[in-house]
Short mmCIF file of C-alpha atoms in Angstrom, two decimals:
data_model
loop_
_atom_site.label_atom_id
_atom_site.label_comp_id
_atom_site.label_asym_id
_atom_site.label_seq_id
_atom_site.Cartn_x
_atom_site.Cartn_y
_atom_site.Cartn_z
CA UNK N 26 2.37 21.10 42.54
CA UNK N 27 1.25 20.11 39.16
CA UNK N 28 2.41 21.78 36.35
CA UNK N 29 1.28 20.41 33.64
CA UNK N 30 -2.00 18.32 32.57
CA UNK N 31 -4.91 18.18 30.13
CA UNK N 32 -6.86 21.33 31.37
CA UNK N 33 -3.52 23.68 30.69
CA UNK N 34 -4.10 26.89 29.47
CA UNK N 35 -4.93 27.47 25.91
CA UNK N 36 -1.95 29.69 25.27
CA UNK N 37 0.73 26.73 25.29
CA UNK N 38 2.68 26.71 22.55
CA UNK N 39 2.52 24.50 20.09
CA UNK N 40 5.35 22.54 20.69
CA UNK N 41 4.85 22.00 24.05
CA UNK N 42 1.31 20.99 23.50
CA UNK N 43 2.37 18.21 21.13
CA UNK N 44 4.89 16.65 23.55
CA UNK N 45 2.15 16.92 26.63
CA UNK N 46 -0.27 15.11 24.39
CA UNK N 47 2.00 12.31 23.61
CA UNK N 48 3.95 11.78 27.30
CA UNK N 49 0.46 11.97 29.11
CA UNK N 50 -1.58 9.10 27.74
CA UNK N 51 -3.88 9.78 30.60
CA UNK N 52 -3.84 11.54 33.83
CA UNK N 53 -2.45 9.38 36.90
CA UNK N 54 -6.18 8.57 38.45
CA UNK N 55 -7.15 7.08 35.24
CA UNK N 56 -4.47 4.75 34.42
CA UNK N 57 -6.70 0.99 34.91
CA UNK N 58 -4.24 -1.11 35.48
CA UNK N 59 -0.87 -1.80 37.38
CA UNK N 60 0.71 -2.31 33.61
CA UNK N 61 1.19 -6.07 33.97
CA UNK N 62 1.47 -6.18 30.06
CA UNK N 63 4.44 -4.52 29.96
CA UNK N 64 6.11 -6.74 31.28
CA UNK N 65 8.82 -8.28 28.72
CA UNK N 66 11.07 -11.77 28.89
CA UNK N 67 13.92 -10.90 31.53
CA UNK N 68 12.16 -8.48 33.39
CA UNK N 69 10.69 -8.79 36.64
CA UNK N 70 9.21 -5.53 37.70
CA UNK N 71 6.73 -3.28 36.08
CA UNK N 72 5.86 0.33 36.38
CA UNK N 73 3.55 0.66 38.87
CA UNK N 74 -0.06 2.84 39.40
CA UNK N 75 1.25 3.88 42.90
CA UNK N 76 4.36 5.67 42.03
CA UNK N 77 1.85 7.92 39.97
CA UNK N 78 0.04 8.75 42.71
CA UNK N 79 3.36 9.55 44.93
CA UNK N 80 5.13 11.57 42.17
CA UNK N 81 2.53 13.35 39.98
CA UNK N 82 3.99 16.32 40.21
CA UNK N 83 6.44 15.13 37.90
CA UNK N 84 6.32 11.61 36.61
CA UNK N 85 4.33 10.16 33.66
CA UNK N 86 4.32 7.31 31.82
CA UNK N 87 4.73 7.02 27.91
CA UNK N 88 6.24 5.19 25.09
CA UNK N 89 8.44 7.07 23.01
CA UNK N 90 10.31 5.58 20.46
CA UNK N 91 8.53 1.84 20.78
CA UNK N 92 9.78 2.10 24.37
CA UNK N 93 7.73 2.59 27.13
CA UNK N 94 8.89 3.96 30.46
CA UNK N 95 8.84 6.48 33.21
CA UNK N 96 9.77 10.33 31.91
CA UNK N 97 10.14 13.52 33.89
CA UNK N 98 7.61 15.36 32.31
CA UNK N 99 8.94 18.68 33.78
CA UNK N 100 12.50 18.05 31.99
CA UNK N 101 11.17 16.26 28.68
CA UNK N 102 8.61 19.48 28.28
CA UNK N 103 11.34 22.36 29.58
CA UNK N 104 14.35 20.09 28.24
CA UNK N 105 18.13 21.43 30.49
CA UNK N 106 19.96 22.97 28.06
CA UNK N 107 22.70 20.71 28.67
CA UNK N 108 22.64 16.62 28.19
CA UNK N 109 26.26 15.25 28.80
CA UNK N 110 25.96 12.99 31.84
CA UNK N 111 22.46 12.45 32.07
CA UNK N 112 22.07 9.31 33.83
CA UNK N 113 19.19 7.00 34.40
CA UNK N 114 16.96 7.96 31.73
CA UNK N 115 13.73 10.12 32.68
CA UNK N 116 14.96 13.15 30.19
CA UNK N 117 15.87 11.90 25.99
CA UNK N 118 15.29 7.95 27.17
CA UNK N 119 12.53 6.08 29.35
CA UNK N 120 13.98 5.04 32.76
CA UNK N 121 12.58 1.16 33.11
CA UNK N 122 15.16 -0.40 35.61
CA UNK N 123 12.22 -0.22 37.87
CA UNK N 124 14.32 -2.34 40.72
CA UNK N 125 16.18 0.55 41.75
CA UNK N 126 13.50 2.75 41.27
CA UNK N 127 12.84 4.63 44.31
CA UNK N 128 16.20 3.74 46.23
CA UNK N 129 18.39 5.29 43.92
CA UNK N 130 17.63 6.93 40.30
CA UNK N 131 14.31 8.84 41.15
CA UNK N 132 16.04 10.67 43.89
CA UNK N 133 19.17 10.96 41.78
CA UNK N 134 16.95 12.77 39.05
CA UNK N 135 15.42 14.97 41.45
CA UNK N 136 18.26 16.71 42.89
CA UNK N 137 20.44 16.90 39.46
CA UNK N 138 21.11 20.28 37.51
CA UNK N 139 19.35 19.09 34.94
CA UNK N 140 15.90 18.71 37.10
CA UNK N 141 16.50 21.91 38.92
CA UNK N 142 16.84 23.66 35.37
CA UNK N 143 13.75 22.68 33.78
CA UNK N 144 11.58 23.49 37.01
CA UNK N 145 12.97 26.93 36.66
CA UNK N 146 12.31 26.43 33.57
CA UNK N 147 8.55 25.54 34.03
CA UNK N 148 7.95 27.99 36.70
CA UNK N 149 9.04 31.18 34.32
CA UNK N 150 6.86 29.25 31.83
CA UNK N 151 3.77 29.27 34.05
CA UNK N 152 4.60 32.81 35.65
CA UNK N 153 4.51 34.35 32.01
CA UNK N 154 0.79 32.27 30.86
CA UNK N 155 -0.62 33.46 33.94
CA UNK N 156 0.34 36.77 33.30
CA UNK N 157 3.18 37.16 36.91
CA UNK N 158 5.50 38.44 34.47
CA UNK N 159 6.27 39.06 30.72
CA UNK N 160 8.51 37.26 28.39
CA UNK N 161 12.16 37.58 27.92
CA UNK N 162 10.93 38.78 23.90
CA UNK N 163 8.87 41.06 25.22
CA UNK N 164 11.23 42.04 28.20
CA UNK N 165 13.90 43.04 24.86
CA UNK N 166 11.03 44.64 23.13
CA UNK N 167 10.47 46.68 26.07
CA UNK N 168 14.28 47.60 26.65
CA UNK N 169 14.68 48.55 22.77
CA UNK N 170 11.20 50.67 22.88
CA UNK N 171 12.77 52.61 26.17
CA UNK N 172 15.42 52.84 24.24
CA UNK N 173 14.35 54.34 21.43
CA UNK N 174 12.22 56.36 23.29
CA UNK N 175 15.49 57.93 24.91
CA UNK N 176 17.40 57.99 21.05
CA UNK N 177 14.91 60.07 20.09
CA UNK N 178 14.68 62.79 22.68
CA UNK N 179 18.43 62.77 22.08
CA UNK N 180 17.79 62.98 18.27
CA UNK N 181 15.38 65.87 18.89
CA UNK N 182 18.18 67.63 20.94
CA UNK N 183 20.52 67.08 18.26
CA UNK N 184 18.59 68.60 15.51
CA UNK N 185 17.45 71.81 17.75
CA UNK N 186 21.29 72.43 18.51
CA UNK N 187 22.16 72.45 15.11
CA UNK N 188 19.60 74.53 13.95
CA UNK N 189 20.40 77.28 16.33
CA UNK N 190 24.14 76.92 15.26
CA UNK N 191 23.04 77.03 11.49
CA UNK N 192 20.93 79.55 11.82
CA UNK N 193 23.40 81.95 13.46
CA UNK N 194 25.93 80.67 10.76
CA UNK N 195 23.46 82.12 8.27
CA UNK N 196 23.01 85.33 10.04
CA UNK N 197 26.91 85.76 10.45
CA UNK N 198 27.01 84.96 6.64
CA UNK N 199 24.23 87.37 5.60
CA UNK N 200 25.96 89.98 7.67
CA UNK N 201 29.39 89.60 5.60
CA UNK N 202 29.83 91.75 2.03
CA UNK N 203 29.30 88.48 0.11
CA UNK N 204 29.77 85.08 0.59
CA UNK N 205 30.50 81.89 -1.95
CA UNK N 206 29.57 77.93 -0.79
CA UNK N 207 31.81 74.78 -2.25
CA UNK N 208 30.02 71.62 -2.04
CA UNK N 209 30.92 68.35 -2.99
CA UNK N 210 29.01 64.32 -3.15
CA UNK N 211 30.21 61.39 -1.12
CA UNK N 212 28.28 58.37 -0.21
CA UNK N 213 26.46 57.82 3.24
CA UNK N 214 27.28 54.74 5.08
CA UNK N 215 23.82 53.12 3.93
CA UNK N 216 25.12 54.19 0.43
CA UNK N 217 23.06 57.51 0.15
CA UNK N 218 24.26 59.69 -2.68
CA UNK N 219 24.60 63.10 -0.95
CA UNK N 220 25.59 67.03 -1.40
CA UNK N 221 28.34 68.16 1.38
CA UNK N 222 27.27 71.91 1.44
CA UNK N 223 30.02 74.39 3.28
CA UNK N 224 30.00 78.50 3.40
CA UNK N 225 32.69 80.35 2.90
CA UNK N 226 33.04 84.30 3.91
CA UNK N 227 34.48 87.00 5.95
CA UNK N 228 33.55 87.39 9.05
CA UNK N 229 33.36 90.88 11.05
CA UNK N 230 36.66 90.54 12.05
CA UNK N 231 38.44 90.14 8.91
CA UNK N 232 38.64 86.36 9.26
CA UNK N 233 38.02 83.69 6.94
CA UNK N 234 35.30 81.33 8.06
CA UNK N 235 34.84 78.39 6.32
CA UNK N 236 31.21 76.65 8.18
CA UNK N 237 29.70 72.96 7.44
CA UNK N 238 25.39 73.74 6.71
CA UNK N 239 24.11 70.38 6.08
CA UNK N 240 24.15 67.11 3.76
CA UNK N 241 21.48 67.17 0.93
CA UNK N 242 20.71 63.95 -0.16
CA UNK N 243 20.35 63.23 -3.87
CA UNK N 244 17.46 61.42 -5.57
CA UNK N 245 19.15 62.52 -8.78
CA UNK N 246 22.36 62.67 -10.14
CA UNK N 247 22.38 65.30 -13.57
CA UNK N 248 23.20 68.88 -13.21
CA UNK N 249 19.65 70.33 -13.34
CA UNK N 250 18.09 68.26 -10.80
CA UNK N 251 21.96 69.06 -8.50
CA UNK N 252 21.31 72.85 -8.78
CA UNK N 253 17.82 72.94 -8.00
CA UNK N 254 18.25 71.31 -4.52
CA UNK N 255 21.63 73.61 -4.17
CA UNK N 256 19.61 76.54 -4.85
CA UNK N 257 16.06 75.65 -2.46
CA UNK N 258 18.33 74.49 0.19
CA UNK N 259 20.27 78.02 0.62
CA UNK N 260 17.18 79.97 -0.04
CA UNK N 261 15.18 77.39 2.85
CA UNK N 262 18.46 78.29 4.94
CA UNK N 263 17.55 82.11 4.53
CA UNK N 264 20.60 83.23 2.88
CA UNK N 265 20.98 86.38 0.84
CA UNK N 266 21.51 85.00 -2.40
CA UNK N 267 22.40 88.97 -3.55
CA UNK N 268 25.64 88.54 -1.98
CA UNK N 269 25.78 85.23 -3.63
CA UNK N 270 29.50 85.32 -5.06
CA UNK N 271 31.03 81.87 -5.68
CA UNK N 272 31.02 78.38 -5.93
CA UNK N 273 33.60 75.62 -5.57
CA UNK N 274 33.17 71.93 -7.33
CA UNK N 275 35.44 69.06 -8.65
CA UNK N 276 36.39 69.51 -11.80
CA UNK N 277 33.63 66.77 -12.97
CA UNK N 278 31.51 67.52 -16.20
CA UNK N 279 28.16 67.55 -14.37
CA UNK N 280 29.42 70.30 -12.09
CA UNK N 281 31.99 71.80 -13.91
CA UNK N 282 30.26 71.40 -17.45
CA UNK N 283 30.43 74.93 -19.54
CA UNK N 284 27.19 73.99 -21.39
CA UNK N 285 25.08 72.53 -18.87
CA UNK N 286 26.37 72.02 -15.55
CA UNK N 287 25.62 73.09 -11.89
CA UNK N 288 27.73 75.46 -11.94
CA UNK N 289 26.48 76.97 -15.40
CA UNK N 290 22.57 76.61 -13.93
CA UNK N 291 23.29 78.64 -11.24
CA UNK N 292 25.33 81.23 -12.85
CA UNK N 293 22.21 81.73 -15.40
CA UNK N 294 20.06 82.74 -12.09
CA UNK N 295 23.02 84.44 -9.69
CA UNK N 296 25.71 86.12 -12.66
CA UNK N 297 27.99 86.94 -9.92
CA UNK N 298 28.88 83.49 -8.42
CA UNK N 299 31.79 82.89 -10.34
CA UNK N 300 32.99 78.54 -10.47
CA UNK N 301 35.94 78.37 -9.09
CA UNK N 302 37.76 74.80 -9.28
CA UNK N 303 38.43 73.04 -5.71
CA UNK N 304 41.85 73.84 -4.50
CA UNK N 305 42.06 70.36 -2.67
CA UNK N 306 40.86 68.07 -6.11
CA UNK N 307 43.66 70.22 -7.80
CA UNK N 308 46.20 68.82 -5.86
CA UNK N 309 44.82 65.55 -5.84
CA UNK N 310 45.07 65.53 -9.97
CA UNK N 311 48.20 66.83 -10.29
CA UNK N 312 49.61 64.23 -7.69
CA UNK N 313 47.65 61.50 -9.80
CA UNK N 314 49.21 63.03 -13.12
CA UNK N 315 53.00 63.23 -11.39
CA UNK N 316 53.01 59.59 -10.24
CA UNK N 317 53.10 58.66 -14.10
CA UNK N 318 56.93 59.34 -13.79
CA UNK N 319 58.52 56.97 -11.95
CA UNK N 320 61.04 58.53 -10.29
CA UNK N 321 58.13 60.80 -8.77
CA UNK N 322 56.10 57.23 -7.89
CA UNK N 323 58.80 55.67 -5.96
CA UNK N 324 59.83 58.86 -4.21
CA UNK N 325 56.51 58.96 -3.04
CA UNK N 326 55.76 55.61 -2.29
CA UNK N 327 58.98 55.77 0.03
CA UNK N 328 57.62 58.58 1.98
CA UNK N 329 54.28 56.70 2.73
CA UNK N 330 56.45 54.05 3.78
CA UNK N 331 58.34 56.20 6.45
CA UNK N 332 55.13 58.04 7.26
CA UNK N 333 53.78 54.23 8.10
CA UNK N 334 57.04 52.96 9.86
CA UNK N 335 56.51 56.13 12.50
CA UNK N 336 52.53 55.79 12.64
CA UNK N 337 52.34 52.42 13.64
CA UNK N 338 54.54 52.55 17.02
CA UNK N 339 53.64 54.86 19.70
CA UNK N 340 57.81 54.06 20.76
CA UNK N 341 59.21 55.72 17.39
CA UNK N 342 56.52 58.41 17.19
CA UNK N 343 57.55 59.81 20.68
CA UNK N 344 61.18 59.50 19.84
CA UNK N 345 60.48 61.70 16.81
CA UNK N 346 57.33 63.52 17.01
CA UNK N 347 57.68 65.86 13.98
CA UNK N 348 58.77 63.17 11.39
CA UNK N 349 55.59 62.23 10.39
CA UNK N 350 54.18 66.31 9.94
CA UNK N 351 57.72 66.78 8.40
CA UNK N 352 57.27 64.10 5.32
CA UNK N 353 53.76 65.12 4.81
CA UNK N 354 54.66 68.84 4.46
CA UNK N 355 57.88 67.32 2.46
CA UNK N 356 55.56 65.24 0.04
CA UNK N 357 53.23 68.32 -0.37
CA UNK N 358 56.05 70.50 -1.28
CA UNK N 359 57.82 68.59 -3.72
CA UNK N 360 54.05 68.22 -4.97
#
């Protein structure tokens, strides 16, 4: 069988092009001589025309480096990925101790790892050019297309599930006396400024339900442009902005602000949703404002110690479950 030669197909790389242009000089049949001239002080034996003939499935002749000798054109063209131990030449250096040619290296070479490699090697090469079977980048590019394919019917189910669920949110909502929202801006993982948007009512049966709606990501950060997409997403939601009653926001100036902030915009439009400061950045402040005093600081910082001590063993947090709850509570209280 042989693999490679001059009338290869066209779509050989590049690479391997090169290299078959500079191991075969010629084809076997058209090598003129028994190569006589090679012959060098000290050395009694040339390569000769016949083993061509005998081994042209694999064997060529070429010079590489100034130093011409028999190569394995299989493993010089689909190189093992592995060197260490290569013995006898025929891979990265020509073999010419042509004495022990046939006895000993040839058939050495032939039944190595590193020979056996490469022909698999060549033979997925020549299965993929004549078209037997596709290529390990296109083999990925078909896994990843399958599976985005399957991402996206996911994706789709996704979205339709939490449409229904908003939608009977909004329904629910709509169905209460009034209703206020609290929304607040984080950063997405792939740093996305967006609008946390939550409703807040009473239910049917007297309960306080407190629902997630959506994210609304930002292309703007001032008041105006923060209140228009507030607004259009609750009225694209289908909420009854006449029971509109409240909002909730951090205590920053651009949602907070008197003059012109989101809360402000909206009230101008909706009079009855009242701003009502976040319960939960309260706390937060006044914790930030009490650990100016130090005694408060370290008291604190000693609980978070404790809290720490019991969270990182699984041994002391079964020997006293309700420590950790207990401090927290504890912290909040003194708070």
């Amino acid at each position: 069988m042989v693999l490679l030669g001059r009338n290869l197909d066209v779509h050989i790389s590049t690479v391997k092009r090169t290299a078959l242009d500079e191991l075969l000089e010629e084809e076997p049949n058209n090598y003129t001589d028994e190569f006589s001239s090679d012959l060098k002080s000290g050395r009694t034996r040339a390569f000769r025309h016949q083993w061509l003939h005998e081994n042209g499935s694999w064997l060529t002749c070429s010079a590489l480096e100034g130093v011409k000798g028999a190569f394995c054109r299989i493993c010089v063209l689909f190189k093992p990925s592995i060197y260490r131990g290569v013995q006898g030449g025929f891979i990265i250096k020509p073999f010419t101790k042509y004495k022990d040619y046939f006895h000993a290296s040839s058939k050495i070479h032939l039944s190595s790892n590193w020979h056996t490699e490469s022909m698999l090697r060549a033979k997925d090469f020549m299965d993929i050019m004549n078209g037997k079977t596709i290529s390990v980048i296109e083999q990925v590019n078909s896994g990843l297309h399958k599976e985005i394919e399957t991402n996206r019917t996911q994706n789709e189910l996704i979205t339709l599930c939490g449409k229904i669920l908003k939608e009977e949110i909004v329904c629910e909502a709509n169905a209460a006396n009034a209703f206020s929202i609290i929304a607040d801006e984080s950063a997405d993982i792939s740093g996305v400024e967006q609008l946390t948007i939550v409703i807040r009512f009473l239910d049917k049966q007297s309960k306080i339900r407190k629902e997630f709606l959506g994210f609304l990501p930002l292309d703007k950060l001032d008041a105006e442009s923060v209140a228009t997409k507030i607004l259009s997403f609750m009225e694209d939601s289908g909420l009854n902005l006449g029971k509109f009653c409240g909002q909730g926001y951090d205590g920053c100036a651009t949602m907070a602000g008197k003059v012109g902030g989101v809360a402000k915009l909206i009230r101008d439009r909706y009079n009855k949703a009242l701003y009502f400061h976040c319960a939960s950045h309260r706390l937060n402040l006044v914790i930030n404002d009490l650990n100016k005093i130090m005694v408060i600081r370290n008291t604190i910082g000693t609980i978070k110690e404790i809290i720490k001590f019991y969270r990182e063993s699984t041994l002391r947090r079964n020997l006293i479950p309700n420590i950790p709850l207990f401090l927290q509570n504890t912290l909040v209280f003194k708070v």
